[in-house]
CSV table of N, CA, C and O in Angstrom, one decimal:
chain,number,residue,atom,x,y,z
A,678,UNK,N,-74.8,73.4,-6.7
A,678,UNK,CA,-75.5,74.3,-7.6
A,678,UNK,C,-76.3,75.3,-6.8
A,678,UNK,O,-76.9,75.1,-5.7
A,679,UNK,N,-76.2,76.5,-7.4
A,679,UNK,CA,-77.3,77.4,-6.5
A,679,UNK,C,-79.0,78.0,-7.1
A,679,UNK,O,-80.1,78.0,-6.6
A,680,UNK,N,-78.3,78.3,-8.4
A,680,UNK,CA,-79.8,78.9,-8.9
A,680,UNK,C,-79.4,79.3,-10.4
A,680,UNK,O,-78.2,79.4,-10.8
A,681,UNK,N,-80.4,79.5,-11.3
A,681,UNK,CA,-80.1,79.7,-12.9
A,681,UNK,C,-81.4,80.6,-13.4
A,681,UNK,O,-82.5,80.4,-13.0
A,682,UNK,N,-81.1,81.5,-14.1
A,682,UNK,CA,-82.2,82.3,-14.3
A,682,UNK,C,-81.7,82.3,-16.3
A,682,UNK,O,-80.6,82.1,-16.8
A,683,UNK,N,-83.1,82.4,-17.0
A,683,UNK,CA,-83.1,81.9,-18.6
A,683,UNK,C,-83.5,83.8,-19.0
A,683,UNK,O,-84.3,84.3,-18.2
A,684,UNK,N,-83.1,84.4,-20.0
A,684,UNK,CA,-83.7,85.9,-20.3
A,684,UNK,C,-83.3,85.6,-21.9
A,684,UNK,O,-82.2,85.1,-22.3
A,685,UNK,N,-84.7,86.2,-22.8
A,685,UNK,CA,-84.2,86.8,-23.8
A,685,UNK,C,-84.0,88.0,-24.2
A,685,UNK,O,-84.7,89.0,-24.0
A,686,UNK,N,-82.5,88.2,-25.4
A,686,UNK,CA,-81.7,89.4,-24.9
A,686,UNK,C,-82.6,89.7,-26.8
A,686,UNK,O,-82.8,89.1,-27.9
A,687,UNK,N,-82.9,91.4,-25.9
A,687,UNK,CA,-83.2,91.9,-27.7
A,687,UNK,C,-82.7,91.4,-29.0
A,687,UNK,O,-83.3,91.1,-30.0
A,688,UNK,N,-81.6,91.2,-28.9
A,688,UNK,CA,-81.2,91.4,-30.0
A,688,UNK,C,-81.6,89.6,-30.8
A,688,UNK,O,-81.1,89.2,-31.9
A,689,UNK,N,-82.5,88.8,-29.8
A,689,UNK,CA,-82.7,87.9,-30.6
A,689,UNK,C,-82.0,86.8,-29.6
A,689,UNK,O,-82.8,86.0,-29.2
A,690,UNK,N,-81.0,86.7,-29.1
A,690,UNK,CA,-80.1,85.7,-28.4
A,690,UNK,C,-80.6,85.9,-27.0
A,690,UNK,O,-80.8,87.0,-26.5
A,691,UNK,N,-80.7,84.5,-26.5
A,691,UNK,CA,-81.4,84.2,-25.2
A,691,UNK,C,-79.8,83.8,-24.3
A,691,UNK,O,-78.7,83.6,-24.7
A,692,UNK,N,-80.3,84.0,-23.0
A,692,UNK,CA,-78.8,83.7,-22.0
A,692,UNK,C,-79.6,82.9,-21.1
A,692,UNK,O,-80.7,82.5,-21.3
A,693,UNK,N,-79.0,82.8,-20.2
A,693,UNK,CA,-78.8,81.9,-19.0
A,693,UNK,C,-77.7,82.2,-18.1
A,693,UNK,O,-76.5,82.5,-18.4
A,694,UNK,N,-78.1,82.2,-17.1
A,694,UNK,CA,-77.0,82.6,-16.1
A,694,UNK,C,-77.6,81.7,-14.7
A,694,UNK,O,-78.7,81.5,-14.1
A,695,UNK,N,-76.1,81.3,-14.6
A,695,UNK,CA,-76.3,80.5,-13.3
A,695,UNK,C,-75.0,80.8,-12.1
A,695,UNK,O,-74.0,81.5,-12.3
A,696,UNK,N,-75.5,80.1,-10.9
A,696,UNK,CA,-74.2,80.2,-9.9
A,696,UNK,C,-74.0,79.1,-9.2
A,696,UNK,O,-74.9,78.5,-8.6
A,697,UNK,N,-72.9,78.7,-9.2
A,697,UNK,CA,-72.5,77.4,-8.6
A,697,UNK,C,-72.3,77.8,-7.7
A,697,UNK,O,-71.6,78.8,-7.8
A,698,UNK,N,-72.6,77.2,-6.1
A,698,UNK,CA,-72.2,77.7,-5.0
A,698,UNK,C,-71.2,76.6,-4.5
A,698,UNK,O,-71.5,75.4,-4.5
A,699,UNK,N,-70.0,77.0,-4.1
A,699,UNK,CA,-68.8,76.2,-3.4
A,699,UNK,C,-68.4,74.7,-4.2
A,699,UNK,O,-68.5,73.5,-3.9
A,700,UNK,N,-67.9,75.3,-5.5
A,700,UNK,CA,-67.3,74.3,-6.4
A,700,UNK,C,-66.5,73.5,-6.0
A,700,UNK,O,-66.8,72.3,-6.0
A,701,UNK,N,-65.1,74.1,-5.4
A,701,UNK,CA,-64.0,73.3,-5.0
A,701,UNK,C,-63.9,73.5,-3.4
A,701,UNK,O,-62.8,73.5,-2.9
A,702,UNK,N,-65.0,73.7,-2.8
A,702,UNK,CA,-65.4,73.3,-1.3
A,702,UNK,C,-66.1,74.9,-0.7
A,702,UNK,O,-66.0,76.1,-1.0
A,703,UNK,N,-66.8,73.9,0.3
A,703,UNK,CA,-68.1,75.6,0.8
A,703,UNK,C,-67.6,76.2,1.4
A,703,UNK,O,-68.3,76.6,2.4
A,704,UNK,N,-65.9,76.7,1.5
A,704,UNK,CA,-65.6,77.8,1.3
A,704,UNK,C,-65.2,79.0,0.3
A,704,UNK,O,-64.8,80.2,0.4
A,705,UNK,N,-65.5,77.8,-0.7
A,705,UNK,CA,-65.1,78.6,-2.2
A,705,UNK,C,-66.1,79.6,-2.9
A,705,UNK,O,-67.3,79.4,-2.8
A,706,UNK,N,-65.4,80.9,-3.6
A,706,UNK,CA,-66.4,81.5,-3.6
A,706,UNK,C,-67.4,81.3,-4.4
A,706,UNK,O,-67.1,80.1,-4.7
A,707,UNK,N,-68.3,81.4,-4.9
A,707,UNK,CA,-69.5,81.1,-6.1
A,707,UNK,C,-68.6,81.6,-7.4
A,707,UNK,O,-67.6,82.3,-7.5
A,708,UNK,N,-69.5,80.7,-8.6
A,708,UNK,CA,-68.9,80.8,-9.5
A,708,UNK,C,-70.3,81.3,-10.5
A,708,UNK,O,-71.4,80.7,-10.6
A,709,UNK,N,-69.9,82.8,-11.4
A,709,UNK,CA,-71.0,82.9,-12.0
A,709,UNK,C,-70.9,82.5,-14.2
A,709,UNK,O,-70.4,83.0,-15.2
A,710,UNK,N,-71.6,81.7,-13.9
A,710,UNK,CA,-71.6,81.7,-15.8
A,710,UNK,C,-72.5,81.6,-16.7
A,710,UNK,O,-73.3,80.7,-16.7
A,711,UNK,N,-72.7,82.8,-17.8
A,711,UNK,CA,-73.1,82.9,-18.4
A,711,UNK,C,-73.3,82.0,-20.2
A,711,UNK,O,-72.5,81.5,-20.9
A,712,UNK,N,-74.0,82.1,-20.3
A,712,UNK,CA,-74.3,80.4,-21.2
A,712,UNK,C,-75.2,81.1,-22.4
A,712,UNK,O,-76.2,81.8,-22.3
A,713,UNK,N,-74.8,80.7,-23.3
A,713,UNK,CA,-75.7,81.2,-24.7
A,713,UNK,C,-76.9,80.1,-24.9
A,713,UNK,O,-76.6,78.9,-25.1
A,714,UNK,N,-78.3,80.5,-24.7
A,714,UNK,CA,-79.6,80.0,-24.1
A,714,UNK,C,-80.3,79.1,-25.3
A,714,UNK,O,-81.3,78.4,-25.3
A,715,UNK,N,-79.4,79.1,-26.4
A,715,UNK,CA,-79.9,78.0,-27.8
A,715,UNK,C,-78.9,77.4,-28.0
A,715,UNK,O,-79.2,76.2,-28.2
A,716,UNK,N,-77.1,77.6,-28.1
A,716,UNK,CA,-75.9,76.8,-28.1
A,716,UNK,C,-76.0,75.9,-26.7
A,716,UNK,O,-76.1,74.7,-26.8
A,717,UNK,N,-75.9,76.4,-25.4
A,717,UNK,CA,-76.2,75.8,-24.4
A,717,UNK,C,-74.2,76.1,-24.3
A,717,UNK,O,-73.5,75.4,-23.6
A,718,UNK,N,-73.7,77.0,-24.9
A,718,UNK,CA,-72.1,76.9,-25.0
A,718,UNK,C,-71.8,78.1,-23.6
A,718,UNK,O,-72.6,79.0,-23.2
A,719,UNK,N,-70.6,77.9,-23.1
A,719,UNK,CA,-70.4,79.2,-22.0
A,719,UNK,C,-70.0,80.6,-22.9
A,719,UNK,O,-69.6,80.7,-24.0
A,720,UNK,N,-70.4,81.3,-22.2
A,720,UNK,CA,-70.2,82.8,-23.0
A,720,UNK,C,-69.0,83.3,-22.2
A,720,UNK,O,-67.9,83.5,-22.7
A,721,UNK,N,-69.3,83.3,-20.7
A,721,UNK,CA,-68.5,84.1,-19.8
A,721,UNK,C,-68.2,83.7,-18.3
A,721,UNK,O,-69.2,83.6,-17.7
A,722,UNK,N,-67.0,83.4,-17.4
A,722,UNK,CA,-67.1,82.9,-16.5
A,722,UNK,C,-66.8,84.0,-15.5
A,722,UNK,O,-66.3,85.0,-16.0
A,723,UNK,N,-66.9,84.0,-14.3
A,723,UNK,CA,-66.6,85.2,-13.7
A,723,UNK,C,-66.7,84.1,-11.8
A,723,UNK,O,-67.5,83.3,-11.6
A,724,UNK,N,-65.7,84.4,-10.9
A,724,UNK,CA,-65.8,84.2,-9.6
A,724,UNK,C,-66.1,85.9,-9.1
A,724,UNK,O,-65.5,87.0,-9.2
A,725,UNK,N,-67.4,85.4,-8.3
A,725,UNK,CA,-67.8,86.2,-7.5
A,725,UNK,C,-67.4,87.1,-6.2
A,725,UNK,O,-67.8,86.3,-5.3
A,726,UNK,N,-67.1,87.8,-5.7
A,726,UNK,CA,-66.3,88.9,-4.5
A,726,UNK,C,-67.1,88.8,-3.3
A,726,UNK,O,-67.5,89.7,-2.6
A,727,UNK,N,-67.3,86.9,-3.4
A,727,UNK,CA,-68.3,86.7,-1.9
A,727,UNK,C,-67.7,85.5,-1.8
A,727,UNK,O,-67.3,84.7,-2.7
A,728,UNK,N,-67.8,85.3,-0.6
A,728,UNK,CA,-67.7,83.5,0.0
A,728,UNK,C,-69.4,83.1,0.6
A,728,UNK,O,-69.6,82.1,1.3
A,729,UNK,N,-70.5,84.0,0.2
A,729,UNK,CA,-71.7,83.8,1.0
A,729,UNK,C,-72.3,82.9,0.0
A,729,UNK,O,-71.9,82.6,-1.1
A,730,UNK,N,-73.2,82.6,0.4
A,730,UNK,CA,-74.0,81.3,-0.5
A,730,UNK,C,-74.7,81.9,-1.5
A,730,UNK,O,-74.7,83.1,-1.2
A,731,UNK,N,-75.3,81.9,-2.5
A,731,UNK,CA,-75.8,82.8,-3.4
A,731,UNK,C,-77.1,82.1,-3.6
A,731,UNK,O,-77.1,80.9,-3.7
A,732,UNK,N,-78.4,82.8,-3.6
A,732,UNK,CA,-79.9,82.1,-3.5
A,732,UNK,C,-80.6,82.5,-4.6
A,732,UNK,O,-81.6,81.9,-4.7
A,733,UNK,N,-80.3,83.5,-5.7
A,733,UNK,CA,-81.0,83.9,-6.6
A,733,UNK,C,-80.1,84.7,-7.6
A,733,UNK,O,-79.3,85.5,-7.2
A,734,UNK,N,-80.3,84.5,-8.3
A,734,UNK,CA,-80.1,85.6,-9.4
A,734,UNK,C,-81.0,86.4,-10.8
A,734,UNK,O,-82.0,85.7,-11.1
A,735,UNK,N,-80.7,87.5,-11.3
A,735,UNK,CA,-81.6,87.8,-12.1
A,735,UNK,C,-80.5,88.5,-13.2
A,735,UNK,O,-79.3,88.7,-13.1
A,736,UNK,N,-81.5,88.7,-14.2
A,736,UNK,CA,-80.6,89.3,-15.3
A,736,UNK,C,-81.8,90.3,-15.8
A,736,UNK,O,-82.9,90.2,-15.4
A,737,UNK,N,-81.3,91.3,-16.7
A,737,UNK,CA,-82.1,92.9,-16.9
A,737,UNK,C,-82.2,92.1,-18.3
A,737,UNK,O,-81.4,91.3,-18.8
A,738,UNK,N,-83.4,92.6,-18.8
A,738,UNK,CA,-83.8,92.2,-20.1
A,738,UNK,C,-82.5,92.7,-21.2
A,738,UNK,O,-82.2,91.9,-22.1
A,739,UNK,N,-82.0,93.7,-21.1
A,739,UNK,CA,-81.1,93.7,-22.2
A,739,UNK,C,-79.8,93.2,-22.1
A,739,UNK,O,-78.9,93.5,-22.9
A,740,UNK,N,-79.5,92.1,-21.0
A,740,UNK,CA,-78.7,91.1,-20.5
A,740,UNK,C,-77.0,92.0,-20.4
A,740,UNK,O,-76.0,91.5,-20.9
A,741,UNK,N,-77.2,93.0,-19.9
A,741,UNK,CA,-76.1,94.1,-19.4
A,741,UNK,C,-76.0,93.9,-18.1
A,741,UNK,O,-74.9,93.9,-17.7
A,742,UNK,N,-77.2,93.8,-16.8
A,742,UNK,CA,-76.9,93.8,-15.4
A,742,UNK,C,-77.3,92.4,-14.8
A,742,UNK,O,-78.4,91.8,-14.7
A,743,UNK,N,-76.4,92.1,-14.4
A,743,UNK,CA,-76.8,91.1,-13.6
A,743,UNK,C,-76.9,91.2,-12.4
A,743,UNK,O,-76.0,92.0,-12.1
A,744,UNK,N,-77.6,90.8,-10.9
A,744,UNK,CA,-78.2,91.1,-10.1
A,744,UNK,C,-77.8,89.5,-9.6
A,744,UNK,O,-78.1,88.6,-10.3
A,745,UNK,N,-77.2,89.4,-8.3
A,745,UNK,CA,-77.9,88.0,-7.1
A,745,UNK,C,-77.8,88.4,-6.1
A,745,UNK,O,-76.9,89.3,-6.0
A,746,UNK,N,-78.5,88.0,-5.0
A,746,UNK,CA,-78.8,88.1,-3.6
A,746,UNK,C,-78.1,86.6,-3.2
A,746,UNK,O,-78.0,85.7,-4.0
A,747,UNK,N,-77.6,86.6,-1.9
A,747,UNK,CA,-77.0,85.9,-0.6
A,747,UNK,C,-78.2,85.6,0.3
A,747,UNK,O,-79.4,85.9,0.3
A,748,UNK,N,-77.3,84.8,0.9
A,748,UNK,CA,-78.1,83.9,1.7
A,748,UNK,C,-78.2,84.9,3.0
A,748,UNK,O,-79.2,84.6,3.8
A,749,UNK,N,-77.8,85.5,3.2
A,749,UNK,CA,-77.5,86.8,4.4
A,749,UNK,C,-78.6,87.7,4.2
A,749,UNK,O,-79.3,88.0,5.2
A,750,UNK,N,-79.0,88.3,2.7
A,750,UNK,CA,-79.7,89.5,2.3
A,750,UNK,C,-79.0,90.2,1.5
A,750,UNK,O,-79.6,90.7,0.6
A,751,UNK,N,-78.0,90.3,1.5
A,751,UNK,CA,-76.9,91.3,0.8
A,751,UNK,C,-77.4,90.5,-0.7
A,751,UNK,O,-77.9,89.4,-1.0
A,752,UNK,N,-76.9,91.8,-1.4
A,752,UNK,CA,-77.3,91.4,-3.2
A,752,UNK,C,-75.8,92.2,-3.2
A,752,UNK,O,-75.2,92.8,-2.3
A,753,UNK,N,-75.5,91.9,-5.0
A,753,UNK,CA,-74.8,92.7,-5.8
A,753,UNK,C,-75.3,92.3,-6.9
A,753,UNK,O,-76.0,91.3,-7.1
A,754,UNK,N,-74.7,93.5,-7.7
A,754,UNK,CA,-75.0,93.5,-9.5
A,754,UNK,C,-73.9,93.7,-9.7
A,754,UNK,O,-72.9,94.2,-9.1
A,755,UNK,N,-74.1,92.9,-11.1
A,755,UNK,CA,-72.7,93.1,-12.3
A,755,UNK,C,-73.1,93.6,-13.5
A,755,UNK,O,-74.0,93.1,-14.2
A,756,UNK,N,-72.4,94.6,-13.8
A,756,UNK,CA,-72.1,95.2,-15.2
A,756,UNK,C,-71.5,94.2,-16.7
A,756,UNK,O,-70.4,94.4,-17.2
A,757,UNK,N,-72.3,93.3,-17.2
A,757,UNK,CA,-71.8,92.5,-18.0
A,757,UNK,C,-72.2,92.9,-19.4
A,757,UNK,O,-73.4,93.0,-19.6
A,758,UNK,N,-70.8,93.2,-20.7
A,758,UNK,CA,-71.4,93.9,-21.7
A,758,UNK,C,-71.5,92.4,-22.9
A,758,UNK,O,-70.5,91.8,-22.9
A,759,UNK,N,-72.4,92.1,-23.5
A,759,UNK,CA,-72.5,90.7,-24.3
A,759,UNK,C,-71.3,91.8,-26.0
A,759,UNK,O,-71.5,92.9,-26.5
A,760,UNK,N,-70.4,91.0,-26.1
A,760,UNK,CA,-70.1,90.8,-27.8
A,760,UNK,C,-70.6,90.1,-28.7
A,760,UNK,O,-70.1,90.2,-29.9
């Protein structure tokens, strides 16, 4: 496991987003999923465009950008639109 960050999204529905670091071995890349924060059900799965360890993540209040940093320093964001 790496890290899980909880946000509520305007429109009333809360998220969760987390990152599994090195599921099927620590060279595998991180795995990011987004989780509906009252069903506790997956919304969205996505593997990440890193093999680096992942130490944090954050989500933008209107739960559209998602944001993690590496264990290096390097960050990226993701453009995630909720249905």
């Amino acid at each position: 496991f790496g890290c899980a960050r909880y946000v509520n999204h305007p429109s009333g529905r809360s998220l969760i987003a987390s990152i599994e670091n090195g599921i099927t071995s620590k060279a595998a890349a991180p795995l990011l999923t987004l989780w509906d924060g009252e069903r506790l059900t997956r919304i969205k799965q996505t593997t990440l465009a890193t093999r680096l360890r992942i130490t944090c993540v954050a989500v933008s209040e209107s739960g559209t950008l998602i944001a993690y940093g590496a264990a290096d320093g390097t960050v990226g964001v993701l453009n995630h639109k909720l249905q």
